[in-house]
PDB file of C-alpha atoms in Angstrom:
ATOM      1  CA  MET A   1     113.501-113.206 247.213  1.00 46.00           C
ATOM      2  CA  SER A   2     116.003-111.990 244.619  1.00 41.00           C
ATOM      3  CA  THR A   3     115.299-108.955 242.470  1.00 39.00           C
ATOM      4  CA  VAL A   4     115.158-111.072 239.307  1.00 38.00           C
ATOM      5  CA  ILE A   5     112.531-113.381 240.805  1.00 42.00           C
ATOM      6  CA  ARG A   6     110.496-110.407 242.036  1.00 44.00           C
ATOM      7  CA  ILE A   7     110.522-108.775 238.603  1.00 41.00           C
ATOM      8  CA  ARG A   8     109.558-112.024 236.879  1.00 50.00           C
ATOM      9  CA  TYR A   9     106.807-112.652 239.429  1.00 50.00           C
ATOM     10  CA  PHE A  10     105.462-109.119 238.969  1.00 52.00           C
ATOM     11  CA  ARG A  11     105.285-109.509 235.186  1.00 58.00           C
ATOM     12  CA  PHE A  12     103.628-112.906 235.509  1.00 57.00           C
ATOM     13  CA  ALA A  13     101.179-111.584 238.121  1.00 62.00           C
ATOM     14  CA  LYS A  14     100.156-108.926 235.594  1.00 63.00           C
ATOM     15  CA  ILE A  15      99.175-111.714 233.193  1.00 62.00           C
ATOM     16  CA  LEU A  16      97.134-113.428 235.925  1.00 61.00           C
ATOM     17  CA  ARG A  17      95.220-110.215 236.662  1.00 66.00           C
ATOM     18  CA  GLU A  18      93.848-110.345 233.109  1.00 65.00           C
ATOM     19  CA  ILE A  19      91.485-113.151 234.083  1.00 66.00           C
ATOM     20  CA  GLN A  20      91.311-112.870 237.930  1.00 70.00           C
ATOM     21  CA  LYS A  21      90.362-116.400 238.972  1.00 70.00           C
ATOM     22  CA  LYS A  22      90.780-118.281 242.252  1.00 75.00           C
ATOM     23  CA  LEU A  23      92.441-121.315 240.687  1.00 80.00           C
ATOM     24  CA  TYR A  24      94.760-121.517 237.708  1.00 81.00           C
ATOM     25  CA  ALA A  25      96.004-124.225 235.408  1.00 84.00           C
ATOM     26  CA  LEU A  26      99.331-123.450 233.772  1.00 85.00           C
ATOM     27  CA  PHE A  27     100.414-124.724 230.364  1.00 87.00           C
ATOM     28  CA  ILE A  28     104.014-124.096 229.314  1.00 85.00           C
ATOM     29  CA  GLY A  29     105.088-125.114 225.829  1.00 83.00           C
ATOM     30  CA  ARG A  30     103.975-125.069 222.232  1.00 81.00           C
ATOM     31  CA  PRO A  31     100.175-125.122 222.068  1.00 77.00           C
ATOM     32  CA  GLU A  32     100.081-128.081 219.699  1.00 80.00           C
ATOM     33  CA  ARG A  33      97.439-130.767 219.440  1.00 81.00           C
ATOM     34  CA  ARG A  34      99.960-133.523 220.270  1.00 88.00           C
ATOM     35  CA  LYS A  35     100.670-131.833 223.596  1.00 86.00           C
ATOM     36  CA  GLY A  36      97.027-131.994 224.638  1.00 86.00           C
ATOM     37  CA  ILE A  37      96.160-128.318 224.431  1.00 86.00           C
ATOM     38  CA  GLU A  38      92.807-129.021 222.745  1.00 87.00           C
ATOM     39  CA  GLU A  39      91.842-131.374 225.589  1.00 90.00           C
ATOM     40  CA  LEU A  40      92.976-128.813 228.156  1.00 89.00           C
ATOM     41  CA  LEU A  41      90.837-126.103 226.545  1.00 90.00           C
ATOM     42  CA  ALA A  42      87.865-128.489 226.498  1.00 92.00           C
ATOM     43  CA  ALA A  43      88.436-129.314 230.170  1.00 91.00           C
ATOM     44  CA  ILE A  44      88.521-125.629 231.129  1.00 91.00           C
ATOM     45  CA  ALA A  45      85.349-125.055 229.094  1.00 93.00           C
ATOM     46  CA  SER A  46      83.613-127.945 230.884  1.00 92.00           C
ATOM     47  CA  LEU A  47      84.380-126.482 234.335  1.00 88.00           C
ATOM     48  CA  LYS A  48      81.725-123.803 234.096  1.00 82.00           C
ATOM     49  CA  ASP A  49      80.924-123.837 237.820  1.00 83.00           C
ATOM     50  CA  LEU A  50      84.559-123.580 238.929  1.00 84.00           C
ATOM     51  CA  ASP A  51      86.330-120.229 239.160  1.00 85.00           C
ATOM     52  CA  ILE A  52      89.371-121.499 237.255  1.00 85.00           C
ATOM     53  CA  GLY A  53      91.568-119.862 234.675  1.00 86.00           C
ATOM     54  CA  LEU A  54      94.142-121.130 232.230  1.00 88.00           C
ATOM     55  CA  VAL A  55      97.494-119.447 231.703  1.00 85.00           C
ATOM     56  CA  VAL A  56      99.311-120.453 228.526  1.00 87.00           C
ATOM     57  CA  ALA A  57     102.963-119.454 228.244  1.00 84.00           C
ATOM     58  CA  SER A  58     104.339-120.108 224.783  1.00 84.00           C
ATOM     59  CA  GLN A  59     106.321-118.650 221.913  1.00 84.00           C
ATOM     60  CA  MET A  60     103.985-118.338 218.913  1.00 85.00           C
ATOM     61  CA  THR A  61     103.821-116.628 215.577  1.00 87.00           C
ATOM     62  CA  GLN A  62     101.133-113.975 215.209  1.00 89.00           C
ATOM     63  CA  ALA A  63      99.020-116.402 213.140  1.00 90.00           C
ATOM     64  CA  GLU A  64      99.281-119.095 215.851  1.00 87.00           C
ATOM     65  CA  TYR A  65      98.421-116.533 218.540  1.00 87.00           C
ATOM     66  CA  ASP A  66      95.367-115.324 216.611  1.00 91.00           C
ATOM     67  CA  ALA A  67      94.198-118.906 215.977  1.00 89.00           C
ATOM     68  CA  PHE A  68      94.584-119.786 219.651  1.00 88.00           C
ATOM     69  CA  LYS A  69      92.634-116.716 220.753  1.00 90.00           C
ATOM     70  CA  ALA A  70      89.908-117.481 218.178  1.00 93.00           C
ATOM     71  CA  LYS A  71      89.665-121.051 219.521  1.00 92.00           C
ATOM     72  CA  ALA A  72      89.174-119.754 223.078  1.00 92.00           C
ATOM     73  CA  VAL A  73      86.495-117.324 221.860  1.00 94.00           C
ATOM     74  CA  SER A  74      84.688-120.049 219.896  1.00 95.00           C
ATOM     75  CA  MET A  75      84.620-122.216 223.036  1.00 94.00           C
ATOM     76  CA  GLY A  76      83.304-119.322 225.145  1.00 93.00           C
ATOM     77  CA  ILE A  77      86.303-119.298 227.488  1.00 92.00           C
ATOM     78  CA  GLU A  78      88.077-116.131 226.394  1.00 90.00           C
ATOM     79  CA  ASN A  79      87.521-114.677 229.885  1.00 88.00           C
ATOM     80  CA  LYS A  80      89.206-117.737 231.431  1.00 89.00           C
ATOM     81  CA  VAL A  81      92.352-117.839 229.277  1.00 89.00           C
ATOM     82  CA  ALA A  82      95.404-115.602 229.639  1.00 85.00           C
ATOM     83  CA  LEU A  83      98.048-115.984 226.988  1.00 84.00           C
ATOM     84  CA  TYR A  84     101.688-115.031 227.411  1.00 81.00           C
ATOM     85  CA  ASN A  85     103.323-115.020 223.995  1.00 80.00           C
ATOM     86  CA  GLY A  86     107.061-115.070 224.581  1.00 74.00           C
ATOM     87  CA  TRP A  87     109.846-117.029 226.165  1.00 64.00           C
ATOM     88  CA  ILE A  88     109.574-117.724 229.893  1.00 54.00           C
ATOM     89  CA  SER A  89     112.961-116.066 230.336  1.00 58.00           C
ATOM     90  CA  ASP A  90     111.274-112.858 229.086  1.00 51.00           C
ATOM     91  CA  VAL A  91     108.740-112.893 231.951  1.00 48.00           C
TER      92      VAL A  91
END
């Protein structure tokens, strides 16, 4: 494994430790309604009995980030959602 991959994996693993689940769903892209993010959040919320987490990797403004976090809190899944706000190349 190259050094670059190891560093990127380490940084990404740090994000995963925030929610510590057995299974993860990964969403990469703008968290917009047309991309199905609302449905994905609803699906994660409906899987109450499954130890699953959602990792969202996206580049957002602070207002978008705050709105996304507030949505997760309002759905009661804040402990299941880890949010990486930045470009994947920054991981």
